[in-house]
């Protein structure tokens, strides 16, 4: 697909690819509680961290939530509790560095799986094809906040094979399928609260599980492997993976606002969906029947590979619209650090990574900004 490179000198209001949203009221609420923490002096593993855990577990309809310092740490801790050292863990090729790094840091060996183009996630057929007697766990990733329609099949497969199912739900706060929340399909799940995520705590992550053993072990691992916070008996090779009270306070405020932020993103996504119909434009990645998507990303797929760099430059220079570009520009097995683990061809992952873009989307985005993006995309790709 070629780009219509006509000059456009009209001035436009900037539309960023993404934005962290904290209202004046949010900022005051957070500041008041951080002042409380600083005056009290209890700035880690305190009452706000406990409240954040309790409210997040309730939101996910799960028994336990354990707050940690990043989504990466959350995933590594889960894998350590599953004792994957020296064993294989199936990981999707369409994911971020942290998913693979967590496996390696926990002592496991990542086995890459190809991508299901219908969801940008995993398929049960591909997982079953890669399973061996050495497989200890399967990690699935809910790309862009979409929970695959095939998650129940993957869940049943892992149960049948006796393999732990772990969810990397870094994109999926508040997403669900048939009433089951993202993060509740497997034995445990990890969430990220990095600033680019739908909700943030500045830095931070959360482990969600219904398993009492995993919850107990996770609380030890995050605090230097101590038996409990009040004594210095170390029973696990843990690390400083704690979440501070200021970070928990920020997370609490965004968790309170999460339903309204998701609704705002869904409204913009509906405008994009309508605009894509009847034009020679990229096709939105569909939300499965029975699925609720938080629209962490709005993913649109081209029929063929285009020059995304040229597209980004034109949208920025002519229309003041910024594209983050894509979820992942290339599948993770193409990263130099993971070349040693690449043993099979993964053509679907390479194809879908090359043929999609993500449109600008954030919780405070206005209808006018969305229409500016739509007009820019139409003009650039179709000349309309």
Tab-separated table of C-alpha atoms in Angstrom:
chain	number	residue	atom	x	y	z
A	1	UNK	CA	0.000	0.000	0.000
A	2	UNK	CA	1.453	3.366	-1.035
A	3	UNK	CA	1.143	6.582	0.942
A	4	UNK	CA	-0.435	9.741	-0.449
A	5	UNK	CA	2.342	12.212	0.178
A	6	UNK	CA	0.544	15.484	-0.659
A	7	UNK	CA	1.696	18.519	1.304
A	8	UNK	CA	-0.557	19.773	4.091
A	9	UNK	CA	0.480	23.007	5.773
A	10	UNK	CA	-2.640	23.410	7.903
A	11	UNK	CA	-1.847	23.658	11.599
A	12	UNK	CA	-3.277	20.996	13.903
A	13	UNK	CA	-3.395	20.558	17.657
A	14	UNK	CA	-0.893	17.867	18.703
A	15	UNK	CA	-2.317	14.407	19.336
A	16	UNK	CA	0.171	12.288	21.320
A	17	UNK	CA	0.421	8.525	20.864
A	18	UNK	CA	-0.299	8.016	24.562
A	19	UNK	CA	-0.614	10.062	27.723
A	20	UNK	CA	-0.549	9.485	31.481
A	21	UNK	CA	-3.719	10.997	32.945
A	22	UNK	CA	-3.859	12.485	36.443
A	23	UNK	CA	-6.408	15.222	37.072
A	24	UNK	CA	-5.837	18.076	39.509
A	25	UNK	CA	-8.102	16.227	41.931
A	26	UNK	CA	-6.034	13.053	41.493
A	27	UNK	CA	-2.812	14.910	42.164
A	28	UNK	CA	-4.172	16.465	45.346
A	29	UNK	CA	-5.542	13.126	46.575
A	30	UNK	CA	-2.166	11.462	46.002
A	31	UNK	CA	-0.174	14.320	47.560
A	32	UNK	CA	-2.287	14.323	50.722
A	33	UNK	CA	-1.650	10.628	51.331
A	34	UNK	CA	2.036	10.785	50.499
A	35	UNK	CA	2.352	13.567	53.090
A	36	UNK	CA	0.661	11.206	55.552
A	37	UNK	CA	3.169	8.458	54.752
A	38	UNK	CA	6.163	10.788	55.040
A	39	UNK	CA	4.943	12.049	58.389
A	40	UNK	CA	4.316	8.511	59.639
A	41	UNK	CA	7.636	7.161	58.341
A	42	UNK	CA	6.161	3.796	57.256
A	43	UNK	CA	7.051	4.067	53.572
A	44	UNK	CA	7.133	0.432	52.464
A	45	UNK	CA	4.880	-2.605	53.054
A	46	UNK	CA	2.393	-0.460	54.916
A	47	UNK	CA	-1.345	0.179	55.021
A	48	UNK	CA	-1.628	1.637	51.520
A	49	UNK	CA	0.156	-1.317	49.957
A	50	UNK	CA	-2.210	-3.651	51.810
A	51	UNK	CA	-5.237	-1.646	50.679
A	52	UNK	CA	-4.002	-1.671	47.084
A	53	UNK	CA	-3.597	-5.454	47.209
A	54	UNK	CA	-7.045	-5.993	48.702
A	55	UNK	CA	-8.804	-3.747	46.212
A	56	UNK	CA	-6.916	-5.115	43.211
A	57	UNK	CA	-7.657	-8.740	44.146
A	58	UNK	CA	-11.340	-7.832	44.542
A	59	UNK	CA	-11.297	-6.090	41.151
A	60	UNK	CA	-9.822	-9.221	39.540
A	61	UNK	CA	-12.231	-11.460	41.498
A	62	UNK	CA	-9.239	-13.341	42.889
A	63	UNK	CA	-8.229	-14.486	46.367
A	64	UNK	CA	-4.773	-12.904	46.563
A	65	UNK	CA	-2.884	-9.939	45.135
A	66	UNK	CA	0.763	-9.281	46.032
A	67	UNK	CA	2.211	-5.865	45.168
A	68	UNK	CA	5.785	-5.732	43.849
A	69	UNK	CA	8.070	-3.199	42.195
A	70	UNK	CA	7.384	-4.133	38.548
A	71	UNK	CA	5.452	-6.425	36.259
A	72	UNK	CA	8.748	-8.074	35.360
A	73	UNK	CA	9.372	-8.938	39.014
A	74	UNK	CA	5.819	-10.224	39.358
A	75	UNK	CA	6.345	-12.689	36.535
A	76	UNK	CA	9.760	-13.853	37.752
A	77	UNK	CA	8.446	-14.409	41.280
A	78	UNK	CA	5.558	-16.517	39.960
A	79	UNK	CA	7.971	-18.652	37.957
A	80	UNK	CA	10.259	-19.080	40.971
A	81	UNK	CA	7.342	-20.325	43.070
A	82	UNK	CA	6.653	-22.882	40.306
A	83	UNK	CA	10.262	-24.161	40.502
A	84	UNK	CA	10.973	-23.975	36.758
A	85	UNK	CA	14.748	-24.110	37.144
A	86	UNK	CA	16.221	-26.362	34.456
A	87	UNK	CA	12.826	-26.797	32.784
A	88	UNK	CA	11.131	-25.461	29.651
A	89	UNK	CA	8.559	-22.678	29.626
A	90	UNK	CA	6.514	-21.953	26.503
A	91	UNK	CA	6.465	-18.231	25.711
A	92	UNK	CA	4.853	-16.347	22.813
A	93	UNK	CA	7.165	-14.767	20.261
A	94	UNK	CA	4.849	-11.738	20.108
A	95	UNK	CA	5.721	-10.243	23.483
A	96	UNK	CA	8.057	-7.885	25.330
A	97	UNK	CA	11.589	-8.562	26.575
A	98	UNK	CA	10.434	-8.934	30.193
A	99	UNK	CA	8.338	-12.046	29.521
A	100	UNK	CA	11.364	-13.953	28.266
A	101	UNK	CA	13.842	-12.420	30.709
A	102	UNK	CA	11.692	-13.511	33.669
A	103	UNK	CA	11.912	-17.131	32.519
A	104	UNK	CA	15.690	-16.984	32.138
A	105	UNK	CA	16.248	-15.177	35.457
A	106	UNK	CA	14.098	-17.805	37.199
A	107	UNK	CA	16.360	-20.523	35.785
A	108	UNK	CA	14.085	-21.795	33.020
A	109	UNK	CA	14.548	-22.221	29.285
A	110	UNK	CA	12.186	-20.223	27.032
A	111	UNK	CA	10.607	-22.119	24.127
A	112	UNK	CA	9.099	-19.724	21.598
A	113	UNK	CA	5.633	-20.318	20.184
A	114	UNK	CA	4.131	-18.768	17.073
A	115	UNK	CA	1.205	-16.344	17.140
A	116	UNK	CA	-2.523	-16.764	16.613
A	117	UNK	CA	-3.370	-13.983	14.096
A	118	UNK	CA	-6.967	-13.785	15.376
A	119	UNK	CA	-5.880	-12.458	18.773
A	120	UNK	CA	-2.132	-11.697	18.467
A	121	UNK	CA	-1.858	-14.180	21.349
A	122	UNK	CA	-1.453	-17.962	21.589
A	123	UNK	CA	-3.406	-20.843	20.105
A	124	UNK	CA	-3.971	-24.208	21.808
A	125	UNK	CA	-2.745	-26.051	18.691
A	126	UNK	CA	0.609	-24.239	18.743
A	127	UNK	CA	0.986	-24.770	22.487
A	128	UNK	CA	0.225	-28.486	22.221
A	129	UNK	CA	2.679	-28.818	19.331
A	130	UNK	CA	5.493	-27.397	21.501
A	131	UNK	CA	4.725	-29.282	24.731
A	132	UNK	CA	7.212	-31.934	25.844
A	133	UNK	CA	7.948	-33.848	29.024
A	134	UNK	CA	10.338	-31.005	29.937
A	135	UNK	CA	7.640	-28.307	29.857
A	136	UNK	CA	6.911	-26.873	33.314
A	137	UNK	CA	4.716	-23.915	32.385
A	138	UNK	CA	2.968	-22.054	29.585
A	139	UNK	CA	2.854	-18.250	29.545
A	140	UNK	CA	0.123	-16.459	27.608
A	141	UNK	CA	0.074	-12.704	26.965
A	142	UNK	CA	-3.140	-10.708	26.477
A	143	UNK	CA	-1.843	-8.400	23.746
A	144	UNK	CA	-3.387	-4.934	23.654
A	145	UNK	CA	-5.902	-5.923	26.345
A	146	UNK	CA	-7.606	-8.605	24.225
A	147	UNK	CA	-8.361	-11.893	25.973
A	148	UNK	CA	-8.381	-14.545	23.253
A	149	UNK	CA	-11.624	-16.426	22.618
A	150	UNK	CA	-9.499	-19.563	22.912
A	151	UNK	CA	-8.362	-19.000	26.492
A	152	UNK	CA	-10.788	-21.657	27.857
A	153	UNK	CA	-9.287	-24.192	25.428
A	154	UNK	CA	-5.763	-23.248	26.506
A	155	UNK	CA	-6.804	-23.499	30.140
A	156	UNK	CA	-8.305	-26.971	29.565
A	157	UNK	CA	-5.222	-28.116	27.656
A	158	UNK	CA	-2.835	-27.075	30.441
A	159	UNK	CA	-5.040	-28.726	33.060
A	160	UNK	CA	-5.166	-31.927	31.019
A	161	UNK	CA	-1.389	-31.990	30.514
A	162	UNK	CA	-0.592	-31.039	34.111
A	163	UNK	CA	1.309	-27.903	33.041
A	164	UNK	CA	1.042	-24.601	34.908
A	165	UNK	CA	-0.711	-21.816	33.005
A	166	UNK	CA	0.652	-18.328	33.774
A	167	UNK	CA	-0.846	-15.104	32.428
A	168	UNK	CA	1.231	-12.079	31.538
A	169	UNK	CA	-1.617	-9.588	31.947
A	170	UNK	CA	0.555	-6.471	31.691
A	171	UNK	CA	-1.808	-5.068	29.026
A	172	UNK	CA	-5.093	-6.381	30.378
A	173	UNK	CA	-6.247	-4.524	33.515
A	174	UNK	CA	-10.035	-4.852	33.501
A	175	UNK	CA	-10.320	-6.983	30.362
A	176	UNK	CA	-12.349	-10.187	30.476
A	177	UNK	CA	-13.889	-13.041	28.511
A	178	UNK	CA	-17.343	-14.425	29.322
A	179	UNK	CA	-17.188	-12.804	32.751
A	180	UNK	CA	-13.766	-14.245	33.647
A	181	UNK	CA	-11.291	-11.466	34.362
A	182	UNK	CA	-7.891	-11.374	32.710
A	183	UNK	CA	-5.471	-12.781	35.242
A	184	UNK	CA	-7.944	-15.395	36.515
A	185	UNK	CA	-7.541	-18.173	33.943
A	186	UNK	CA	-4.178	-19.542	35.082
A	187	UNK	CA	-2.602	-20.539	38.368
A	188	UNK	CA	-1.205	-17.005	38.690
A	189	UNK	CA	-0.850	-13.814	36.695
A	190	UNK	CA	1.343	-10.741	36.557
A	191	UNK	CA	0.204	-7.142	35.989
A	192	UNK	CA	2.350	-4.117	35.219
A	193	UNK	CA	1.792	-0.552	36.438
A	194	UNK	CA	4.549	1.023	34.349
A	195	UNK	CA	3.696	4.616	33.250
A	196	UNK	CA	2.726	3.546	29.725
A	197	UNK	CA	0.089	1.110	31.011
A	198	UNK	CA	-3.633	1.867	31.226
A	199	UNK	CA	-3.306	2.384	34.978
A	200	UNK	CA	-0.034	3.165	36.689
A	201	UNK	CA	1.615	3.379	40.075
A	202	UNK	CA	4.677	5.117	38.610
A	203	UNK	CA	6.626	1.875	38.802
A	204	UNK	CA	5.107	-1.332	40.089
A	205	UNK	CA	3.452	-4.651	39.441
A	206	UNK	CA	1.017	-7.113	40.977
A	207	UNK	CA	0.818	-10.885	41.313
A	208	UNK	CA	-2.747	-12.230	41.269
A	209	UNK	CA	-3.557	-15.807	42.283
A	210	UNK	CA	-6.096	-18.036	43.998
A	211	UNK	CA	-3.312	-20.356	45.164
A	212	UNK	CA	-2.422	-19.960	48.852
A	213	UNK	CA	1.056	-21.463	48.448
A	214	UNK	CA	2.023	-19.135	45.582
A	215	UNK	CA	0.745	-16.138	47.544
A	216	UNK	CA	2.758	-17.067	50.640
A	217	UNK	CA	5.920	-17.753	48.645
A	218	UNK	CA	5.527	-14.531	46.648
A	219	UNK	CA	5.368	-12.433	49.807
A	220	UNK	CA	8.625	-14.012	50.944
A	221	UNK	CA	10.404	-13.662	47.593
A	222	UNK	CA	9.556	-9.956	47.261
A	223	UNK	CA	11.114	-9.155	50.657
A	224	UNK	CA	14.595	-10.666	50.302
A	225	UNK	CA	13.247	-14.183	50.867
A	226	UNK	CA	12.433	-13.488	54.513
A	227	UNK	CA	10.155	-15.788	56.449
A	228	UNK	CA	8.138	-12.750	57.522
A	229	UNK	CA	8.454	-8.965	57.518
A	230	UNK	CA	9.117	-8.902	61.262
A	231	UNK	CA	12.101	-11.278	61.393
A	232	UNK	CA	15.368	-11.769	59.540
A	233	UNK	CA	15.137	-15.501	58.883
A	234	UNK	CA	15.700	-15.929	55.145
A	235	UNK	CA	14.224	-19.094	53.626
A	236	UNK	CA	14.265	-18.239	49.890
A	237	UNK	CA	16.760	-16.626	47.525
A	238	UNK	CA	14.588	-13.539	47.202
A	239	UNK	CA	15.327	-9.981	46.214
A	240	UNK	CA	14.237	-6.430	46.988
A	241	UNK	CA	11.041	-6.589	44.931
A	242	UNK	CA	8.879	-4.537	47.306
A	243	UNK	CA	6.444	-1.785	46.319
A	244	UNK	CA	6.803	1.461	48.280
A	245	UNK	CA	3.858	3.195	49.921
A	246	UNK	CA	3.998	6.250	47.587
A	247	UNK	CA	3.770	3.927	44.586
A	248	UNK	CA	0.860	2.060	46.172
A	249	UNK	CA	-0.951	5.358	46.760
A	250	UNK	CA	-0.601	6.330	43.103
A	251	UNK	CA	-1.826	2.883	42.085
A	252	UNK	CA	-4.820	3.085	44.409
A	253	UNK	CA	-5.994	6.313	42.810
A	254	UNK	CA	-5.707	4.960	39.276
A	255	UNK	CA	-7.418	1.712	40.285
A	256	UNK	CA	-10.350	3.777	41.584
A	257	UNK	CA	-10.551	5.513	38.216
A	258	UNK	CA	-9.894	2.405	36.105
A	259	UNK	CA	-13.539	1.673	35.114
A	260	UNK	CA	-14.052	5.236	33.878
A	261	UNK	CA	-10.711	5.215	32.035
A	262	UNK	CA	-11.637	1.972	30.298
A	263	UNK	CA	-15.040	3.389	29.319
A	264	UNK	CA	-13.340	6.470	27.837
A	265	UNK	CA	-11.004	4.288	25.764
A	266	UNK	CA	-13.891	2.143	24.585
A	267	UNK	CA	-15.682	5.281	23.392
A	268	UNK	CA	-12.684	6.337	21.280
A	269	UNK	CA	-12.241	2.775	19.985
A	270	UNK	CA	-15.880	2.794	18.820
A	271	UNK	CA	-15.183	5.970	16.816
A	272	UNK	CA	-12.158	4.321	15.228
A	273	UNK	CA	-14.162	1.159	14.444
A	274	UNK	CA	-16.850	3.161	12.658
A	275	UNK	CA	-14.258	5.129	10.682
A	276	UNK	CA	-12.532	1.977	9.439
A	277	UNK	CA	-15.682	0.696	7.719
A	278	UNK	CA	-15.994	1.344	3.991
A	279	UNK	CA	-12.484	2.694	3.454
A	280	UNK	CA	-9.276	1.142	2.207
A	281	UNK	CA	-7.834	1.297	5.704
A	282	UNK	CA	-6.197	-1.175	8.082
A	283	UNK	CA	-8.630	-3.585	9.758
A	284	UNK	CA	-9.117	-3.390	13.543
A	285	UNK	CA	-8.092	-6.476	15.496
A	286	UNK	CA	-11.522	-7.853	16.508
A	287	UNK	CA	-12.721	-8.272	20.084
A	288	UNK	CA	-14.090	-11.822	20.569
A	289	UNK	CA	-17.744	-12.449	21.322
A	290	UNK	CA	-18.198	-12.313	25.087
A	291	UNK	CA	-15.008	-10.306	25.456
A	292	UNK	CA	-14.508	-6.937	27.122
A	293	UNK	CA	-11.355	-5.116	26.046
A	294	UNK	CA	-9.743	-2.271	27.967
A	295	UNK	CA	-8.180	-0.972	24.715
A	296	UNK	CA	-4.719	-0.583	26.136
A	297	UNK	CA	-3.851	-0.539	22.442
A	298	UNK	CA	-6.014	0.009	19.378
A	299	UNK	CA	-4.469	-2.439	16.920
A	300	UNK	CA	-5.121	-2.133	13.181
A	301	UNK	CA	-3.806	-4.593	10.600
A	302	UNK	CA	-2.789	-3.906	6.991
A	303	UNK	CA	-3.279	-6.458	4.221
A	304	UNK	CA	0.355	-6.031	3.255
A	305	UNK	CA	3.544	-4.567	4.660
A	306	UNK	CA	3.813	-0.782	4.332
A	307	UNK	CA	6.516	1.736	5.110
A	308	UNK	CA	5.507	2.483	8.695
A	309	UNK	CA	8.374	4.910	9.182
A	310	UNK	CA	7.118	7.051	6.298
A	311	UNK	CA	3.565	6.826	7.626
A	312	UNK	CA	4.610	7.993	11.088
A	313	UNK	CA	6.608	10.901	9.679
A	314	UNK	CA	3.771	12.071	7.444
A	315	UNK	CA	1.167	11.874	10.200
A	316	UNK	CA	3.449	13.804	12.529
A	317	UNK	CA	4.627	16.448	10.056
A	318	UNK	CA	1.350	17.101	8.214
A	319	UNK	CA	-1.284	16.395	10.865
A	320	UNK	CA	0.488	16.647	14.252
A	321	UNK	CA	-0.586	13.076	15.010
A	322	UNK	CA	1.925	10.801	16.753
A	323	UNK	CA	1.817	7.026	16.342
A	324	UNK	CA	3.617	4.819	18.811
A	325	UNK	CA	3.752	2.627	15.728
A	326	UNK	CA	3.109	-0.942	16.756
A	327	UNK	CA	2.732	-3.197	19.776
A	328	UNK	CA	6.021	-4.871	18.885
A	329	UNK	CA	7.960	-3.953	15.772
A	330	UNK	CA	9.505	-7.414	15.603
A	331	UNK	CA	8.859	-10.675	17.453
A	332	UNK	CA	11.023	-11.180	20.499
A	333	UNK	CA	13.115	-14.014	19.030
A	334	UNK	CA	14.623	-11.412	16.672
A	335	UNK	CA	16.196	-9.571	19.604
A	336	UNK	CA	19.974	-10.244	19.635
A	337	UNK	CA	20.046	-11.324	23.276
A	338	UNK	CA	17.607	-14.193	22.595
A	339	UNK	CA	19.138	-15.534	19.383
A	340	UNK	CA	20.540	-18.548	21.212
A	341	UNK	CA	17.010	-19.686	22.127
A	342	UNK	CA	15.624	-19.502	18.577
A	343	UNK	CA	15.292	-23.034	17.198
A	344	UNK	CA	12.209	-23.005	14.952
A	345	UNK	CA	10.617	-20.847	12.290
A	346	UNK	CA	7.899	-18.455	13.536
A	347	UNK	CA	6.448	-17.016	10.324
A	348	UNK	CA	3.089	-15.829	11.656
A	349	UNK	CA	4.727	-13.752	14.396
A	350	UNK	CA	7.059	-12.132	11.906
A	351	UNK	CA	4.176	-11.409	9.528
A	352	UNK	CA	1.764	-9.800	11.990
A	353	UNK	CA	4.482	-7.741	13.641
A	354	UNK	CA	5.278	-6.266	10.206
A	355	UNK	CA	1.659	-5.496	9.206
A	356	UNK	CA	0.055	-3.567	12.042
A	357	UNK	CA	-0.029	-0.158	13.670
A	358	UNK	CA	-1.519	1.204	16.897
A	359	UNK	CA	-3.614	4.365	16.688
A	360	UNK	CA	-3.275	7.051	19.393
A	361	UNK	CA	-5.392	6.231	22.428
A	362	UNK	CA	-5.491	7.564	25.991
A	363	UNK	CA	-8.134	8.011	28.657
A	364	UNK	CA	-8.504	11.790	28.344
A	365	UNK	CA	-8.649	11.730	24.538
A	366	UNK	CA	-11.416	13.887	23.079
A	367	UNK	CA	-13.731	13.142	20.163
A	368	UNK	CA	-12.100	15.988	18.248
A	369	UNK	CA	-8.672	14.422	18.706
A	370	UNK	CA	-10.014	11.075	17.518
A	371	UNK	CA	-11.549	12.705	14.451
A	372	UNK	CA	-8.219	14.410	13.750
A	373	UNK	CA	-6.510	11.007	13.794
A	374	UNK	CA	-9.203	9.502	11.561
A	375	UNK	CA	-8.929	12.317	9.005
A	376	UNK	CA	-5.129	12.069	9.016
A	377	UNK	CA	-5.201	8.310	8.429
A	378	UNK	CA	-7.818	8.580	5.673
A	379	UNK	CA	-6.049	11.408	3.872
A	380	UNK	CA	-2.667	9.747	4.088
A	381	UNK	CA	-3.703	6.222	3.103
A	382	UNK	CA	-6.538	6.881	0.630
A	383	UNK	CA	-6.225	10.464	-0.488
A	384	UNK	CA	-9.897	11.039	0.459
